[in-house]
Amino acid sequence: MRRDTFLKSLAVLAASGSVPLSALAAVNIKMMIPANPGGGWDSTGRALGKALQDAQVADAVTFENKGGAAGALGLAQFVNASKGDPNALMVMGAVMLGGIITGKPPVSITAATPIARLTSEYNVFVLPGNSPFKNMAEVIAQLKKDPGSVKWGGGSRGATEHIAAAMIARDVGVDPAKINYVAFRGGGEATAAILGGNVTIGGSGYSEFAQYIETGKMKAVGVTSAARLKGINVPTLKEQGINVEIGNWRGVYGAPGITAAQRKTLTDMVIKATQSKAWAEALEKNAWTPAVLAGDAFEKFVDDDFASLRATMVKSGMI
């Protein structure tokens, strides 16, 4: 029997539950990370790659970073280059949905195949360690005085931290259209800008800034959660009188045109990876909240979140 026919047979059997996933271990997963190195998508993709190998559902994982336009550039490359490839995965999340809403790229996420949501995380806003401002209240006072003088740094336009900044402005009585948001192609670039004092205030997932907060190179002044994050002594925006709450999440999609059986096999592989020791260690290290949701339920979640984000952005004056 030809090798490709044999592997296809194994995939069908695995999808039906007749063969353990370990039988498919001779698989090279190609992971598209539609952002530059150093950010949340990058760390998520590489952690998942390690977990896929730890779970013995893949014996090799290769990574490609393609940043820009809230993931739209990487999405376009993934969709065009991976059609029908059952071993291709792409990291994505709420940031990509926001970018699609604001940027209206020619390729939408609907062209790819939903696999699973992996994690949930709230954003934290930080000041450079040498900032003249001491807290969020002083930043807001300056924002009210001169909106353009406050530079908000974060991910691509439409990222959750961009949406949060617009929501904050609206809530404190400032025209969201006047906020000075500086978008970066990846978390690494945003972090460098904050450390260098090139922006007034920056936002991202807590895990990306944790080491700098702990060493005093950044000063955390607010989180976008409803209640304080467990083990993290940073006030919420709400307890500071700013009625803003917005979460972030990350997940993975498969290539366009894969079969239902291939989708199920790939989904099973990802779920198996999230049950591995390597993934548990990544969750703890990065302070990610597990939020696994797969298949049709994940697809519906994405559709609902897209509509919700768009409504929030319209209300906040972003579109």
GROMACS .gro file of C-alpha atoms in nm:
model
  319
    1MET     CA    1   0.000   0.000   0.000
    2ARG     CA    2   0.133   0.347  -0.089
    3ARG     CA    3   0.240   0.559   0.208
    4ASP     CA    4  -0.003   0.844   0.131
    5THR     CA    5  -0.292   0.598   0.101
    6PHE     CA    6  -0.188   0.436   0.428
    7LEU     CA    7  -0.177   0.770   0.611
    8LYS     CA    8  -0.517   0.870   0.472
    9SER     CA    9  -0.657   0.538   0.595
   10LEU     CA   10  -0.509   0.600   0.939
   11ALA     CA   11  -0.665   0.947   0.948
   12VAL     CA   12  -1.009   0.806   0.867
   13LEU     CA   13  -0.972   0.534   1.130
   14ALA     CA   14  -0.851   0.785   1.389
   15ALA     CA   15  -1.147   1.010   1.315
   16SER     CA   16  -1.379   0.717   1.384
   17GLY     CA   17  -1.195   0.631   1.705
   18SER     CA   18  -1.057   0.302   1.572
   19VAL     CA   19  -0.692   0.403   1.594
   20PRO     CA   20  -0.524   0.595   1.878
   21LEU     CA   21  -0.392   0.940   1.795
   22SER     CA   22  -0.040   0.821   1.872
   23ALA     CA   23  -0.055   0.619   1.551
   24LEU     CA   24  -0.052   0.947   1.360
   25ALA     CA   25   0.266   1.071   1.529
   26ALA     CA   26   0.463   1.083   1.201
   27VAL     CA   27   0.313   1.421   1.121
   28ASN     CA   28   0.486   1.752   1.063
   29ILE     CA   29   0.258   2.032   1.175
   30LYS     CA   30   0.311   2.367   1.003
   31MET     CA   31   0.219   2.650   1.240
   32MET     CA   32   0.146   2.994   1.096
   33ILE     CA   33   0.189   3.270   1.355
   34PRO     CA   34   0.041   3.585   1.197
   35ALA     CA   35   0.247   3.822   1.413
   36ASN     CA   36   0.610   3.910   1.472
   37PRO     CA   37   0.806   3.719   1.736
   38GLY     CA   38   0.771   3.809   2.101
   39GLY     CA   39   0.398   3.856   2.148
   40GLY     CA   40   0.099   3.657   2.269
   41TRP     CA   41   0.027   3.476   1.943
   42ASP     CA   42   0.391   3.381   1.909
   43SER     CA   43   0.413   3.237   2.261
   44THR     CA   44   0.078   3.060   2.216
   45GLY     CA   45   0.178   2.899   1.887
   46ARG     CA   46   0.514   2.781   2.014
   47ALA     CA   47   0.366   2.650   2.338
   48LEU     CA   48   0.104   2.458   2.141
   49GLY     CA   49   0.374   2.318   1.913
   50LYS     CA   50   0.566   2.188   2.213
   51ALA     CA   51   0.246   2.043   2.360
   52LEU     CA   52   0.158   1.864   2.034
   53GLN     CA   53   0.492   1.688   2.051
   54ASP     CA   54   0.466   1.625   2.425
   55ALA     CA   55   0.126   1.461   2.365
   56GLN     CA   56   0.287   1.248   2.091
   57VAL     CA   57   0.037   1.349   1.827
   58ALA     CA   58   0.304   1.518   1.615
   59ASP     CA   59   0.672   1.443   1.594
   60ALA     CA   60   0.772   1.778   1.443
   61VAL     CA   61   0.632   2.130   1.433
   62THR     CA   62   0.766   2.410   1.215
   63PHE     CA   63   0.680   2.777   1.268
   64GLU     CA   64   0.644   3.075   1.039
   65ASN     CA   65   0.593   3.432   1.161
   66LYS     CA   66   0.417   3.678   0.931
   67GLY     CA   67   0.317   3.995   1.114
   68GLY     CA   68   0.107   4.292   1.014
   69ALA     CA   69  -0.248   4.426   0.990
   70ALA     CA   70  -0.377   4.249   1.303
   71GLY     CA   71  -0.287   3.914   1.150
   72ALA     CA   72  -0.445   3.982   0.811
   73LEU     CA   73  -0.117   3.938   0.622
   74GLY     CA   74  -0.047   3.603   0.784
   75LEU     CA   75  -0.409   3.498   0.735
   76ALA     CA   76  -0.392   3.574   0.362
   77GLN     CA   77  -0.069   3.377   0.325
   78PHE     CA   78  -0.210   3.087   0.525
   79VAL     CA   79  -0.532   3.071   0.324
   80ASN     CA   80  -0.357   3.094  -0.013
   81ALA     CA   81  -0.066   2.858   0.060
   82SER     CA   82  -0.230   2.590   0.277
   83LYS     CA   83  -0.548   2.492   0.093
   84GLY     CA   84  -0.639   2.133   0.170
   85ASP     CA   85  -0.339   2.078   0.399
   86PRO     CA   86  -0.458   1.869   0.699
   87ASN     CA   87  -0.134   1.942   0.889
   88ALA     CA   88  -0.152   2.323   0.881
   89LEU     CA   89  -0.255   2.535   1.180
   90MET     CA   90  -0.280   2.911   1.229
   91VAL     CA   91  -0.290   3.095   1.560
   92MET     CA   92  -0.561   3.362   1.584
   93GLY     CA   93  -0.790   3.530   1.833
   94ALA     CA   94  -1.001   3.832   1.923
   95VAL     CA   95  -0.732   4.067   1.787
   96MET     CA   96  -0.774   3.924   1.438
   97LEU     CA   97  -1.150   3.974   1.451
   98GLY     CA   98  -1.100   4.337   1.551
   99GLY     CA   99  -0.852   4.385   1.269
  100ILE     CA  100  -1.092   4.235   1.015
  101ILE     CA  101  -1.367   4.471   1.133
  102THR     CA  102  -1.151   4.783   1.106
  103GLY     CA  103  -0.928   4.689   0.814
  104LYS     CA  104  -1.172   4.495   0.595
  105PRO     CA  105  -0.898   4.279   0.438
  106PRO     CA  106  -0.971   4.087   0.115
  107VAL     CA  107  -0.934   3.753   0.297
  108SER     CA  108  -1.158   3.686   0.598
  109ILE     CA  109  -1.124   3.429   0.874
  110THR     CA  110  -1.429   3.251   0.731
  111ALA     CA  111  -1.203   3.121   0.452
  112ALA     CA  112  -1.017   2.901   0.703
  113THR     CA  113  -1.143   2.611   0.918
  114PRO     CA  114  -1.228   2.661   1.288
  115ILE     CA  115  -1.046   2.415   1.515
  116ALA     CA  116  -1.041   2.529   1.880
  117ARG     CA  117  -1.024   2.815   2.125
  118LEU     CA  118  -0.736   2.763   2.367
  119THR     CA  119  -0.701   3.040   2.624
  120SER     CA  120  -0.860   3.352   2.764
  121GLU     CA  121  -0.674   3.649   2.904
  122TYR     CA  122  -0.748   4.004   3.016
  123ASN     CA  123  -0.535   4.301   2.920
  124VAL     CA  124  -0.327   4.509   3.157
  125PHE     CA  125  -0.232   4.871   3.099
  126VAL     CA  126   0.117   4.976   3.203
  127LEU     CA  127   0.329   5.289   3.224
  128PRO     CA  128   0.702   5.298   3.150
  129GLY     CA  129   0.900   5.266   3.473
  130ASN     CA  130   1.022   5.627   3.446
  131SER     CA  131   0.681   5.773   3.353
  132PRO     CA  132   0.591   6.110   3.509
  133PHE     CA  133   0.245   5.965   3.574
  134LYS     CA  134   0.187   5.761   3.888
  135ASN     CA  135  -0.148   5.598   3.811
  136MET     CA  136  -0.438   5.569   3.568
  137ALA     CA  137  -0.615   5.871   3.722
  138GLU     CA  138  -0.326   6.098   3.619
  139VAL     CA  139  -0.328   5.951   3.267
  140ILE     CA  140  -0.702   6.017   3.240
  141ALA     CA  141  -0.657   6.374   3.363
  142GLN     CA  142  -0.402   6.434   3.086
  143LEU     CA  143  -0.628   6.260   2.833
  144LYS     CA  144  -0.911   6.500   2.918
  145LYS     CA  145  -0.677   6.798   2.897
  146ASP     CA  146  -0.513   6.703   2.565
  147PRO     CA  147  -0.622   6.370   2.411
  148GLY     CA  148  -0.350   6.367   2.146
  149SER     CA  149  -0.070   6.404   2.399
  150VAL     CA  150  -0.140   6.058   2.544
  151LYS     CA  151   0.014   5.791   2.322
  152TRP     CA  152  -0.150   5.451   2.368
  153GLY     CA  153   0.076   5.166   2.253
  154GLY     CA  154  -0.038   4.816   2.167
  155GLY     CA  155  -0.101   4.562   1.896
  156SER     CA  156  -0.241   4.623   1.551
  157ARG     CA  157  -0.532   4.857   1.493
  158GLY     CA  158  -0.844   4.679   1.615
  159ALA     CA  159  -0.657   4.486   1.888
  160THR     CA  160  -0.839   4.445   2.218
  161GLU     CA  161  -0.611   4.704   2.382
  162HIS     CA  162  -0.704   4.949   2.104
  163ILE     CA  163  -1.072   4.880   2.163
  164ALA     CA  164  -1.019   4.917   2.540
  165ALA     CA  165  -0.847   5.255   2.491
  166ALA     CA  166  -1.141   5.379   2.285
  167MET     CA  167  -1.385   5.248   2.545
  168ILE     CA  168  -1.191   5.424   2.824
  169ALA     CA  169  -1.195   5.753   2.632
  170ARG     CA  170  -1.567   5.729   2.571
  171ASP     CA  171  -1.641   5.642   2.934
  172VAL     CA  172  -1.448   5.942   3.069
  173GLY     CA  173  -1.605   6.185   2.823
  174VAL     CA  174  -1.335   6.209   2.557
  175ASP     CA  175  -1.411   6.162   2.187
  176PRO     CA  176  -1.269   5.815   2.102
  177ALA     CA  177  -1.177   5.944   1.756
  178LYS     CA  178  -0.920   6.173   1.921
  179ILE     CA  179  -0.716   5.903   2.095
  180ASN     CA  180  -0.357   5.876   1.978
  181TYR     CA  181  -0.315   5.501   1.932
  182VAL     CA  182   0.024   5.372   1.813
  183ALA     CA  183  -0.012   5.026   1.658
  184PHE     CA  184   0.274   4.776   1.650
  185ARG     CA  185   0.313   4.461   1.440
  186GLY     CA  186   0.386   4.238   1.738
  187GLY     CA  187   0.412   4.223   2.116
  188GLY     CA  188   0.790   4.248   2.105
  189GLU     CA  189   0.779   4.584   1.928
  190ALA     CA  190   0.512   4.719   2.165
  191THR     CA  191   0.712   4.607   2.468
  192ALA     CA  192   1.027   4.778   2.337
  193ALA     CA  193   0.832   5.101   2.279
  194ILE     CA  194   0.699   5.100   2.635
  195LEU     CA  195   1.039   5.020   2.788
  196GLY     CA  196   1.192   5.297   2.581
  197GLY     CA  197   0.932   5.551   2.691
  198ASN     CA  198   0.816   5.601   2.333
  199VAL     CA  199   0.450   5.572   2.433
  200THR     CA  200   0.265   5.711   2.734
  201ILE     CA  201   0.080   5.394   2.822
  202GLY     CA  202   0.074   5.045   2.677
  203GLY     CA  203  -0.161   4.750   2.685
  204SER     CA  204  -0.141   4.375   2.632
  205GLY     CA  205  -0.196   4.044   2.807
  206TYR     CA  206  -0.048   4.036   3.158
  207SER     CA  207   0.185   3.748   3.069
  208GLU     CA  208   0.367   3.962   2.811
  209PHE     CA  209   0.451   4.233   3.065
  210ALA     CA  210   0.484   4.027   3.386
  211GLN     CA  211   0.864   4.015   3.402
  212TYR     CA  212   0.892   4.391   3.346
  213ILE     CA  213   0.624   4.470   3.604
  214GLU     CA  214   0.800   4.253   3.860
  215THR     CA  215   1.134   4.429   3.803
  216GLY     CA  216   0.984   4.778   3.807
  217LYS     CA  217   1.058   4.853   3.441
  218MET     CA  218   0.683   4.889   3.390
  219LYS     CA  219   0.414   5.010   3.629
  220ALA     CA  220   0.077   4.831   3.602
  221VAL     CA  221  -0.213   5.072   3.646
  222GLY     CA  222  -0.525   4.878   3.547
  223VAL     CA  223  -0.667   4.549   3.416
  224THR     CA  224  -0.971   4.508   3.192
  225SER     CA  225  -1.128   4.229   3.398
  226ALA     CA  226  -1.442   4.250   3.612
  227ALA     CA  227  -1.249   4.152   3.927
  228ARG     CA  228  -0.881   4.155   4.019
  229LEU     CA  229  -0.681   3.877   3.860
  230LYS     CA  230  -0.588   3.597   4.098
  231GLY     CA  231  -0.247   3.652   4.253
  232ILE     CA  232  -0.198   3.984   4.071
  233ASN     CA  233  -0.227   4.303   4.276
  234VAL     CA  234  -0.339   4.540   4.002
  235PRO     CA  235  -0.668   4.735   4.029
  236THR     CA  236  -0.936   4.687   3.768
  237LEU     CA  237  -1.050   4.979   3.559
  238LYS     CA  238  -1.394   4.940   3.711
  239GLU     CA  239  -1.274   4.987   4.067
  240GLN     CA  240  -1.110   5.309   3.948
  241GLY     CA  241  -1.444   5.441   3.825
  242ILE     CA  242  -1.393   5.351   3.459
  243ASN     CA  243  -1.675   5.126   3.341
  244VAL     CA  244  -1.473   4.918   3.095
  245GLU     CA  245  -1.441   4.540   3.079
  246ILE     CA  246  -1.308   4.349   2.780
  247GLY     CA  247  -1.142   4.009   2.748
  248ASN     CA  248  -0.901   3.856   2.501
  249TRP     CA  249  -0.882   3.499   2.375
  250ARG     CA  250  -0.663   3.294   2.144
  251GLY     CA  251  -0.726   2.986   1.935
  252VAL     CA  252  -0.627   2.800   1.619
  253TYR     CA  253  -0.774   2.748   1.273
  254GLY     CA  254  -0.699   2.485   1.012
  255ALA     CA  255  -0.650   2.528   0.639
  256PRO     CA  256  -0.932   2.592   0.392
  257GLY     CA  257  -1.077   2.292   0.212
  258ILE     CA  258  -0.989   2.014   0.457
  259THR     CA  259  -1.243   1.735   0.493
  260ALA     CA  260  -1.469   1.683   0.795
  261ALA     CA  261  -1.260   1.379   0.891
  262GLN     CA  262  -0.935   1.577   0.864
  263ARG     CA  263  -1.085   1.858   1.070
  264LYS     CA  264  -1.186   1.615   1.343
  265THR     CA  265  -0.844   1.450   1.344
  266LEU     CA  266  -0.670   1.788   1.370
  267THR     CA  267  -0.912   1.899   1.642
  268ASP     CA  268  -0.851   1.580   1.839
  269MET     CA  269  -0.477   1.640   1.813
  270VAL     CA  270  -0.510   1.993   1.951
  271ILE     CA  271  -0.739   1.880   2.234
  272LYS     CA  272  -0.493   1.605   2.321
  273ALA     CA  273  -0.215   1.865   2.328
  274THR     CA  274  -0.409   2.081   2.575
  275GLN     CA  275  -0.417   1.783   2.812
  276SER     CA  276  -0.038   1.746   2.812
  277LYS     CA  277   0.210   1.837   3.083
  278ALA     CA  278   0.381   2.084   2.849
  279TRP     CA  279   0.056   2.276   2.798
  280ALA     CA  280  -0.020   2.281   3.172
  281GLU     CA  281   0.326   2.429   3.230
  282ALA     CA  282   0.265   2.694   2.962
  283LEU     CA  283  -0.066   2.794   3.121
  284GLU     CA  284   0.101   2.840   3.460
  285LYS     CA  285   0.407   3.019   3.324
  286ASN     CA  286   0.205   3.269   3.120
  287ALA     CA  287  -0.091   3.307   3.359
  288TRP     CA  288  -0.327   3.200   3.080
  289THR     CA  289  -0.678   3.090   3.168
  290PRO     CA  290  -0.770   2.762   2.994
  291ALA     CA  291  -1.075   2.814   2.775
  292VAL     CA  292  -1.085   2.515   2.542
  293LEU     CA  293  -1.380   2.511   2.304
  294ALA     CA  294  -1.379   2.306   1.983
  295GLY     CA  295  -1.570   2.226   1.666
  296ASP     CA  296  -1.907   2.378   1.585
  297ALA     CA  297  -1.932   2.537   1.931
  298PHE     CA  298  -1.608   2.725   1.866
  299GLU     CA  299  -1.729   2.833   1.521
  300LYS     CA  300  -2.049   2.976   1.675
  301PHE     CA  301  -1.846   3.148   1.948
  302VAL     CA  302  -1.633   3.323   1.684
  303ASP     CA  303  -1.941   3.439   1.493
  304ASP     CA  304  -2.101   3.573   1.812
  305ASP     CA  305  -1.781   3.742   1.931
  306PHE     CA  306  -1.732   3.905   1.592
  307ALA     CA  307  -2.081   4.059   1.617
  308SER     CA  308  -2.022   4.164   1.979
  309LEU     CA  309  -1.684   4.324   1.903
  310ARG     CA  310  -1.827   4.511   1.607
  311ALA     CA  311  -2.111   4.648   1.821
  312THR     CA  312  -1.860   4.757   2.088
  313MET     CA  313  -1.641   4.928   1.827
  314VAL     CA  314  -1.938   5.110   1.675
  315LYS     CA  315  -2.046   5.226   2.021
  316SER     CA  316  -1.692   5.342   2.099
  317GLY     CA  317  -1.668   5.544   1.780
  318MET     CA  318  -1.396   5.330   1.617
  319ILE     CA  319  -1.597   5.251   1.303
   0.00000   0.00000   0.00000
